[in-house]
Tab-separated table of C-alpha atoms and ligand atoms in Angstrom:
chain	number	residue	atom	x	y	z
O	1	MET	CA	0.033	97.265	42.808
O	2	GLU	CA	-2.418	96.476	45.576
O	3	HIS	CA	-2.266	98.797	48.570
O	4	HIS	CA	-3.356	97.949	52.068
O	5	GLU	CA	-6.088	100.221	53.405
O	6	ASN	CA	-3.729	101.561	56.039
O	7	ASP	CA	-0.905	102.240	53.640
O	8	ARG	CA	1.004	105.483	53.840
O	9	LYS	CA	-0.022	106.285	57.347
O	10	ILE	CA	2.714	108.723	57.961
O	11	VAL	CA	1.657	111.972	56.404
O	12	GLY	CA	3.974	114.778	55.513
O	13	LEU	CA	6.851	114.974	53.128
O	14	ALA	CA	7.549	111.646	51.477
O	15	PRO	CA	11.238	111.197	50.822
O	16	SER	CA	12.158	111.004	47.181
O	17	ARG	CA	13.478	107.468	47.010
O	18	ASN	CA	10.947	105.044	48.474
O	19	LEU	CA	7.514	106.211	47.622
O	20	SER	CA	5.939	102.768	47.624
O	21	PHE	CA	6.955	101.549	51.102
O	22	TYR	CA	6.967	104.753	53.137
O	23	GLY	CA	4.449	104.491	55.969
O	24	ARG	CA	3.079	101.140	54.798
O	25	ASP	CA	2.072	98.190	56.934
O	26	ILE	CA	3.641	94.849	56.037
O	27	ILE	CA	0.777	92.431	56.716
O	28	SER	CA	0.508	89.989	53.835
O	29	VAL	CA	2.726	89.155	50.898
O	30	ARG	CA	-0.367	89.608	48.741
O	31	GLN	CA	0.327	93.343	48.899
O	32	PHE	CA	3.497	92.984	46.806
O	33	ALA	CA	4.163	92.989	43.078
O	34	ARG	CA	7.393	91.946	41.373
O	35	ASP	CA	8.654	95.544	41.335
O	36	ASP	CA	8.284	95.791	45.114
O	37	LEU	CA	10.374	92.677	45.561
O	38	ALA	CA	13.068	93.924	43.203
O	39	TYR	CA	13.187	97.150	45.190
O	40	ILE	CA	13.399	95.489	48.618
O	41	PHE	CA	15.998	92.961	47.418
O	42	GLY	CA	18.095	95.818	46.029
O	43	VAL	CA	18.003	97.620	49.387
O	44	ALA	CA	18.706	94.343	51.245
O	45	SER	CA	21.792	93.764	49.079
O	46	GLU	CA	22.998	97.274	49.948
O	47	MET	CA	22.403	96.513	53.624
O	48	ARG	CA	24.427	93.315	53.301
O	49	SER	CA	27.385	95.176	51.864
O	50	ILE	CA	27.118	97.941	54.489
O	51	VAL	CA	27.113	95.380	57.316
O	52	ARG	CA	30.004	93.448	55.786
O	53	ARG	CA	32.078	96.577	55.214
O	54	LEU	CA	31.167	98.732	58.193
O	55	GLY	CA	29.047	96.674	60.600
O	56	ALA	CA	26.483	99.431	61.038
O	57	THR	CA	25.137	102.794	59.840
O	58	ASP	CA	23.198	105.621	61.472
O	59	LEU	CA	20.384	105.699	58.916
O	60	LEU	CA	17.676	105.223	61.572
O	61	LYS	CA	19.364	107.121	64.385
O	62	GLY	CA	16.721	108.502	66.723
O	63	HIS	CA	14.058	106.047	65.518
O	64	ILE	CA	12.471	103.476	67.825
O	65	LEU	CA	11.106	100.014	67.063
O	66	ALA	CA	8.655	98.230	69.388
O	67	ASN	CA	9.110	94.462	69.064
O	68	LEU	CA	5.885	92.913	70.394
O	69	PHE	CA	5.901	89.108	70.501
O	70	TYR	CA	2.931	87.094	71.836
O	71	GLU	CA	4.493	83.833	70.584
O	72	PRO	CA	7.974	82.320	71.000
O	73	SER	CA	10.715	83.432	68.632
O	74	THR	CA	14.475	83.358	68.365
O	75	ARG	CA	15.407	84.338	64.795
O	76	THR	CA	12.630	86.745	63.904
O	77	SER	CA	12.772	88.736	67.133
O	78	SER	CA	16.558	88.873	67.358
O	79	SER	CA	17.027	89.670	63.682
O	80	PHE	CA	14.628	92.621	63.963
O	81	ILE	CA	16.552	93.821	67.022
O	82	ALA	CA	19.877	93.369	65.248
O	83	ALA	CA	18.498	95.053	62.126
O	84	MET	CA	17.337	98.120	64.075
O	85	ALA	CA	20.588	98.281	66.056
O	86	ARG	CA	22.728	98.067	62.901
O	87	LEU	CA	20.725	100.946	61.459
O	88	GLY	CA	21.501	103.039	64.523
O	89	GLY	CA	17.969	102.916	65.994
O	90	SER	CA	16.669	101.744	69.371
O	91	ILE	CA	14.333	98.951	70.442
O	92	ILE	CA	11.545	98.423	72.968
O	93	PRO	CA	11.561	94.613	73.326
O	94	ILE	CA	8.328	93.028	74.634
O	95	HIS	CA	8.966	89.331	74.335
O	96	GLY	CA	7.420	87.976	77.483
O	97	VAL	CA	3.919	89.406	77.230
O	98	GLN	CA	3.191	87.657	80.531
O	99	TYR	CA	5.292	90.386	82.161
O	100	SER	CA	3.504	93.227	80.348
O	101	SER	CA	0.038	94.690	80.854
O	102	VAL	CA	-1.249	92.004	78.476
O	103	SER	CA	-1.305	89.758	81.554
O	104	LYS	CA	-3.565	92.327	83.245
O	105	GLY	CA	-6.051	91.833	80.425
O	106	GLU	CA	-5.076	94.705	78.148
O	107	SER	CA	-6.466	94.323	74.634
O	108	LEU	CA	-4.316	94.220	71.513
O	109	PRO	CA	-5.626	97.599	70.231
O	110	ASP	CA	-4.791	99.284	73.542
O	111	THR	CA	-1.333	97.713	73.668
O	112	ILE	CA	-0.700	98.899	70.106
O	113	ARG	CA	-1.972	102.413	70.871
O	114	THR	CA	0.359	102.500	73.861
O	115	LEU	CA	3.455	101.409	71.975
O	116	GLU	CA	2.930	103.815	69.131
O	117	CYS	CA	3.146	106.692	71.593
O	118	TYR	CA	6.776	105.737	72.040
O	119	ALA	CA	7.849	103.948	68.859
O	120	ASP	CA	7.927	104.785	65.140
O	121	VAL	CA	7.234	101.242	63.930
O	122	ILE	CA	5.779	98.134	65.589
O	123	VAL	CA	6.704	94.531	64.800
O	124	LEU	CA	3.979	92.120	65.940
O	125	ARG	CA	3.881	88.327	66.277
O	126	HIS	CA	0.548	86.970	67.435
O	127	PRO	CA	-1.120	83.524	67.595
O	128	GLU	CA	-4.332	84.637	65.844
O	129	VAL	CA	-4.731	84.849	62.084
O	130	GLY	CA	-5.553	88.446	61.180
O	131	ALA	CA	-4.152	89.977	64.395
O	132	SER	CA	-1.676	92.171	62.524
O	133	GLU	CA	-4.480	93.488	60.353
O	134	VAL	CA	-6.465	94.380	63.474
O	135	ALA	CA	-3.388	96.071	64.935
O	136	ALA	CA	-2.857	97.999	61.700
O	137	ARG	CA	-6.418	99.274	61.812
O	138	TYR	CA	-5.801	100.888	65.188
O	139	ALA	CA	-2.258	102.066	64.633
O	140	SER	CA	-1.186	105.226	62.889
O	141	LYS	CA	2.413	103.993	62.711
O	142	PRO	CA	3.486	101.113	60.429
O	143	ILE	CA	2.831	97.581	61.667
O	144	ILE	CA	5.113	94.818	60.398
O	145	SER	CA	3.738	91.314	60.908
O	146	ALA	CA	6.254	88.841	62.300
O	147	GLY	CA	3.779	85.985	61.852
O	148	ASP	CA	0.083	85.679	62.660
O	149	GLY	CA	-0.868	82.174	63.770
O	150	VAL	CA	-1.186	79.780	60.849
O	151	GLY	CA	-1.798	82.705	58.491
O	152	GLU	CA	1.250	84.427	57.078
O	153	HIS	CA	4.826	85.380	57.882
O	154	PRO	CA	5.537	88.018	55.251
O	155	THR	CA	9.057	89.036	56.253
O	156	GLN	CA	10.093	85.372	56.259
O	157	GLY	CA	8.574	84.974	52.780
O	158	LEU	CA	10.624	87.922	51.545
O	159	LEU	CA	13.852	86.618	53.038
O	160	ASP	CA	13.132	83.191	51.580
O	161	VAL	CA	12.701	84.544	48.050
O	162	PHE	CA	15.802	86.739	48.519
O	163	THR	CA	17.701	83.608	49.554
O	164	ILE	CA	16.564	81.618	46.514
O	165	LEU	CA	17.702	84.473	44.301
O	166	SER	CA	21.042	84.738	46.127
O	167	GLU	CA	21.622	80.978	45.954
O	168	LEU	CA	20.463	80.203	42.420
O	169	GLY	CA	20.611	83.555	40.643
O	170	ARG	CA	17.070	83.386	39.251
O	171	LEU	CA	13.427	82.716	40.116
O	172	ASP	CA	11.721	82.137	36.781
O	173	GLY	CA	11.893	78.548	35.569
O	174	LEU	CA	12.559	76.966	38.971
O	175	HIS	CA	10.988	73.850	40.474
O	176	VAL	CA	10.314	74.502	44.160
O	177	ALA	CA	9.392	71.581	46.435
O	178	MET	CA	7.885	72.398	49.822
O	179	VAL	CA	8.031	69.659	52.421
O	180	GLY	CA	6.363	69.056	55.792
O	181	ASP	CA	3.545	70.934	57.518
O	182	LEU	CA	2.054	72.819	54.594
O	183	LYS	CA	-1.256	73.216	56.404
O	184	ASN	CA	-0.045	75.077	59.485
O	185	GLY	CA	3.287	76.427	58.264
O	186	ARG	CA	2.742	80.164	57.797
O	187	THR	CA	6.149	80.537	56.150
O	188	VAL	CA	5.001	78.133	53.426
O	189	HIS	CA	1.853	80.196	52.848
O	190	SER	CA	3.812	83.409	52.445
O	191	LEU	CA	6.588	81.904	50.329
O	192	THR	CA	4.333	80.105	47.868
O	193	ARG	CA	2.176	83.235	47.487
O	194	LEU	CA	5.238	85.349	46.721
O	195	LEU	CA	6.594	82.829	44.230
O	196	ARG	CA	3.299	82.846	42.344
O	197	LEU	CA	4.593	86.124	40.881
O	198	TYR	CA	7.249	84.106	39.017
O	199	ASP	CA	7.237	81.268	36.554
O	200	VAL	CA	7.733	78.599	39.234
O	201	HIS	CA	6.492	74.995	39.275
O	202	PHE	CA	5.630	73.642	42.720
O	203	SER	CA	5.633	70.271	44.422
O	204	TYR	CA	3.784	70.168	47.721
O	205	VAL	CA	5.095	67.251	49.777
O	206	SER	CA	3.198	66.435	52.968
O	207	PRO	CA	1.289	63.768	54.820
O	208	ASP	CA	-2.372	63.784	53.865
O	209	ILE	CA	-3.496	65.639	57.004
O	210	LEU	CA	-0.951	68.436	56.516
O	211	ARG	CA	-1.719	69.439	52.933
O	212	LEU	CA	-1.569	73.031	51.720
O	213	PRO	CA	-4.948	74.732	52.392
O	214	ASP	CA	-7.329	74.844	49.394
O	215	GLU	CA	-7.511	78.616	49.623
O	216	VAL	CA	-3.769	78.906	48.923
O	217	LYS	CA	-3.876	76.253	46.193
O	218	ASP	CA	-6.697	78.152	44.480
O	219	GLU	CA	-4.607	81.323	44.489
O	220	MET	CA	-1.797	79.444	42.793
O	221	THR	CA	-4.111	78.066	40.126
O	222	GLU	CA	-5.622	81.501	39.518
O	223	ALA	CA	-2.121	82.887	39.037
O	224	GLY	CA	-1.519	80.190	36.405
O	225	ARG	CA	1.010	78.224	38.448
O	226	THR	CA	1.257	74.457	38.170
O	227	PHE	CA	1.791	72.088	41.066
O	228	GLU	CA	1.485	68.505	42.158
O	229	GLU	CA	0.980	67.008	45.605
O	230	THR	CA	2.696	63.922	46.943
O	231	GLU	CA	3.548	62.287	50.258
O	232	ARG	CA	7.063	61.269	49.231
O	233	VAL	CA	10.194	63.451	49.030
O	234	GLU	CA	11.687	60.668	46.887
O	235	ASP	CA	9.232	61.665	44.124
O	236	VAL	CA	10.674	65.177	43.837
O	237	ILE	CA	14.253	65.114	45.096
O	238	ALA	CA	15.958	64.530	41.734
O	239	ASP	CA	14.186	67.377	39.963
O	240	ALA	CA	13.867	70.081	42.625
O	241	ASP	CA	15.893	73.301	42.444
O	242	VAL	CA	14.732	74.273	45.924
O	243	LEU	CA	13.783	71.907	48.737
O	244	TYR	CA	11.985	74.022	51.349
O	245	VAL	CA	11.675	71.872	54.471
O	246	THR	CA	9.460	72.751	57.451
O	247	ARG	CA	8.823	71.591	61.004
O	248	VAL	CA	5.510	69.959	61.908
O	249	GLN	CA	3.898	72.783	63.917
O	250	LYS	CA	3.224	70.997	67.191
O	251	GLU	CA	1.632	74.061	68.815
O	252	ARG	CA	-1.187	74.064	66.219
O	253	PHE	CA	-2.456	70.545	67.006
O	254	ALA	CA	-5.532	70.193	69.227
O	255	ASP	CA	-4.884	66.440	69.522
O	256	LEU	CA	-1.239	65.649	70.269
O	257	ARG	CA	-1.710	62.039	69.137
O	258	GLU	CA	-2.203	63.371	65.625
O	259	TYR	CA	1.067	65.280	65.962
O	260	GLU	CA	2.894	62.163	67.177
O	261	ALA	CA	1.684	60.271	64.123
O	262	VAL	CA	3.242	62.719	61.644
O	263	LYS	CA	6.098	64.426	63.488
O	264	ASP	CA	8.849	62.192	62.105
O	265	TYR	CA	7.433	61.847	58.613
O	266	TYR	CA	10.430	63.379	56.842
O	267	GLU	CA	14.146	63.420	57.376
O	268	ILE	CA	16.508	64.877	54.801
O	269	THR	CA	19.705	62.825	54.964
O	270	PRO	CA	23.017	62.828	53.056
O	271	GLU	CA	21.766	59.669	51.265
O	272	LEU	CA	18.737	61.539	49.989
O	273	MET	CA	20.886	64.539	49.033
O	274	ALA	CA	23.030	62.231	46.893
O	275	ARG	CA	20.008	61.962	44.580
O	276	ALA	CA	19.477	65.744	44.311
O	277	LYS	CA	20.787	68.102	41.624
O	278	GLU	CA	24.299	69.423	42.004
O	279	GLN	CA	23.011	73.006	41.822
O	280	MET	CA	20.074	73.307	44.216
O	281	ALA	CA	19.270	74.778	47.629
O	282	VAL	CA	17.962	73.131	50.771
O	283	MET	CA	16.144	75.690	52.893
O	284	HIS	CA	14.330	75.695	56.237
O	285	PRO	CA	12.825	78.651	58.150
O	286	LEU	CA	14.106	77.005	61.337
O	287	PRO	CA	13.875	75.849	64.094
O	288	ARG	CA	14.380	72.266	62.893
O	289	VAL	CA	13.378	69.365	65.089
O	290	GLY	CA	14.719	66.431	63.135
O	291	GLU	CA	13.584	67.143	59.541
O	292	ILE	CA	17.118	67.824	58.321
O	293	HIS	CA	19.903	65.575	59.529
O	294	TYR	CA	22.886	67.456	61.017
O	295	ASP	CA	25.151	65.662	58.536
O	296	VAL	CA	23.537	67.676	55.747
O	297	ASP	CA	24.837	70.961	57.255
O	298	ASP	CA	28.236	70.730	55.549
O	299	ASP	CA	26.695	70.130	52.121
O	300	PRO	CA	27.275	73.295	50.039
O	301	ARG	CA	23.617	73.090	48.988
O	302	ALA	CA	22.488	73.519	52.624
O	303	ALA	CA	21.369	77.157	52.519
O	304	TYR	CA	19.484	77.439	55.819
O	305	PHE	CA	22.192	79.255	57.766
O	306	ARG	CA	22.735	81.760	54.957
O	307	GLN	CA	18.938	82.097	54.767
O	308	MET	CA	18.872	83.050	58.446
O	309	GLU	CA	21.545	85.723	57.936
O	310	ASN	CA	19.606	87.124	54.974
O	311	GLY	CA	16.694	87.697	57.368
O	312	MET	CA	18.586	90.534	59.017
O	313	TYR	CA	19.316	92.283	55.710
O	314	ILE	CA	15.704	91.986	54.564
O	315	ARG	CA	14.475	93.361	57.895
O	316	MET	CA	16.975	96.233	57.722
O	317	ALA	CA	15.638	97.011	54.243
O	318	LEU	CA	12.001	96.890	55.397
O	319	LEU	CA	12.577	99.061	58.467
O	320	ALA	CA	14.452	101.643	56.428
O	321	ALA	CA	11.785	101.544	53.711
O	322	VAL	CA	8.686	101.937	55.896
O	323	LEU	CA	10.400	104.738	57.802
O	324	GLY	CA	11.184	106.547	54.582
O	325	LYS	CA	14.957	106.202	54.743
O	326	ALA	CA	15.759	103.542	52.161
I	1	LIG	C1	8.909	79.979	61.686
I	1	LIG	C2	7.644	80.543	62.289
I	1	LIG	O1	7.667	81.128	63.376
I	1	LIG	O2	6.624	80.436	61.610
I	1	LIG	N1	10.063	80.380	62.366
I	1	LIG	C3	10.675	81.536	61.980
I	1	LIG	O3	10.131	82.617	62.122
I	1	LIG	N2	11.864	81.423	61.353
I	1	LIG	C4	8.851	78.519	61.433
I	1	LIG	C5	8.561	77.599	62.569
I	1	LIG	O4	8.373	78.009	63.713
I	1	LIG	O5	8.527	76.392	62.299
């Protein structure tokens, strides 16, 4: 297993049950092996049953999470808050950095060094690729990336794989089609990298200008995974076990005319779903802005709301694990 250079920051007595996650940063899904995923999914399943039976636990009582968001978020920020609250911990929410000392010109390292005086773990979303790695270099407490620009979104990748497993009961042997903005969609980058650990065949469906970056494609080839690229969902819909749909990432376009040209490229409709397998899952990291028609929501194969709920269980598992309590 690959370890990040800042792994195991918290020195002292490691608890007996989670030696591999205790004190680790969660920066890129490349740091995980299959065993790590099995472990985190096991803890997430326990968290799901605890929440369903009891609502909450006091596992992280007395612990504090700093939630530092330099980019907009609804699901990721609120699911981390909910996760920490359901574990009995507390939260320092910094979601409008314009109201923090960031607006006075404070650097990321100084903001991180400040928050770790008060918190035990820091969740960071930032518009620059590599920002969470920079933060991790300065921090002595665990940093969990909540998305760095067009780079990665590791906790989303984990919850996506957990969802596929919950929906379909397996990962090996699946055909996963990813649709939309594969160039700028960080959730796509993290998910495809995680799935390279399994015997998965990929279809990358996007307009020409939004193709998956070569760097990610090369990693898939090196891992022995097969894929094809196409512009048409119609080419893959009948064979896909997972249709992972994404929003065209408007905020990443320098020229908004380019965005306008591709923003309505795909729409998953009930008519299209009629051609899909009976047992499959439609997923989306959300927010959606037209890529999935509202009439698809009642289809039992529409997994995106369950996917969102799974995010809280995965984040509960990660918080408990990096703090040595899982
Ligand atoms: C995604 C993100 O922020 O990358 N949202 C999320 O965290 N669920 C996807 C998106 O914004 O399109």
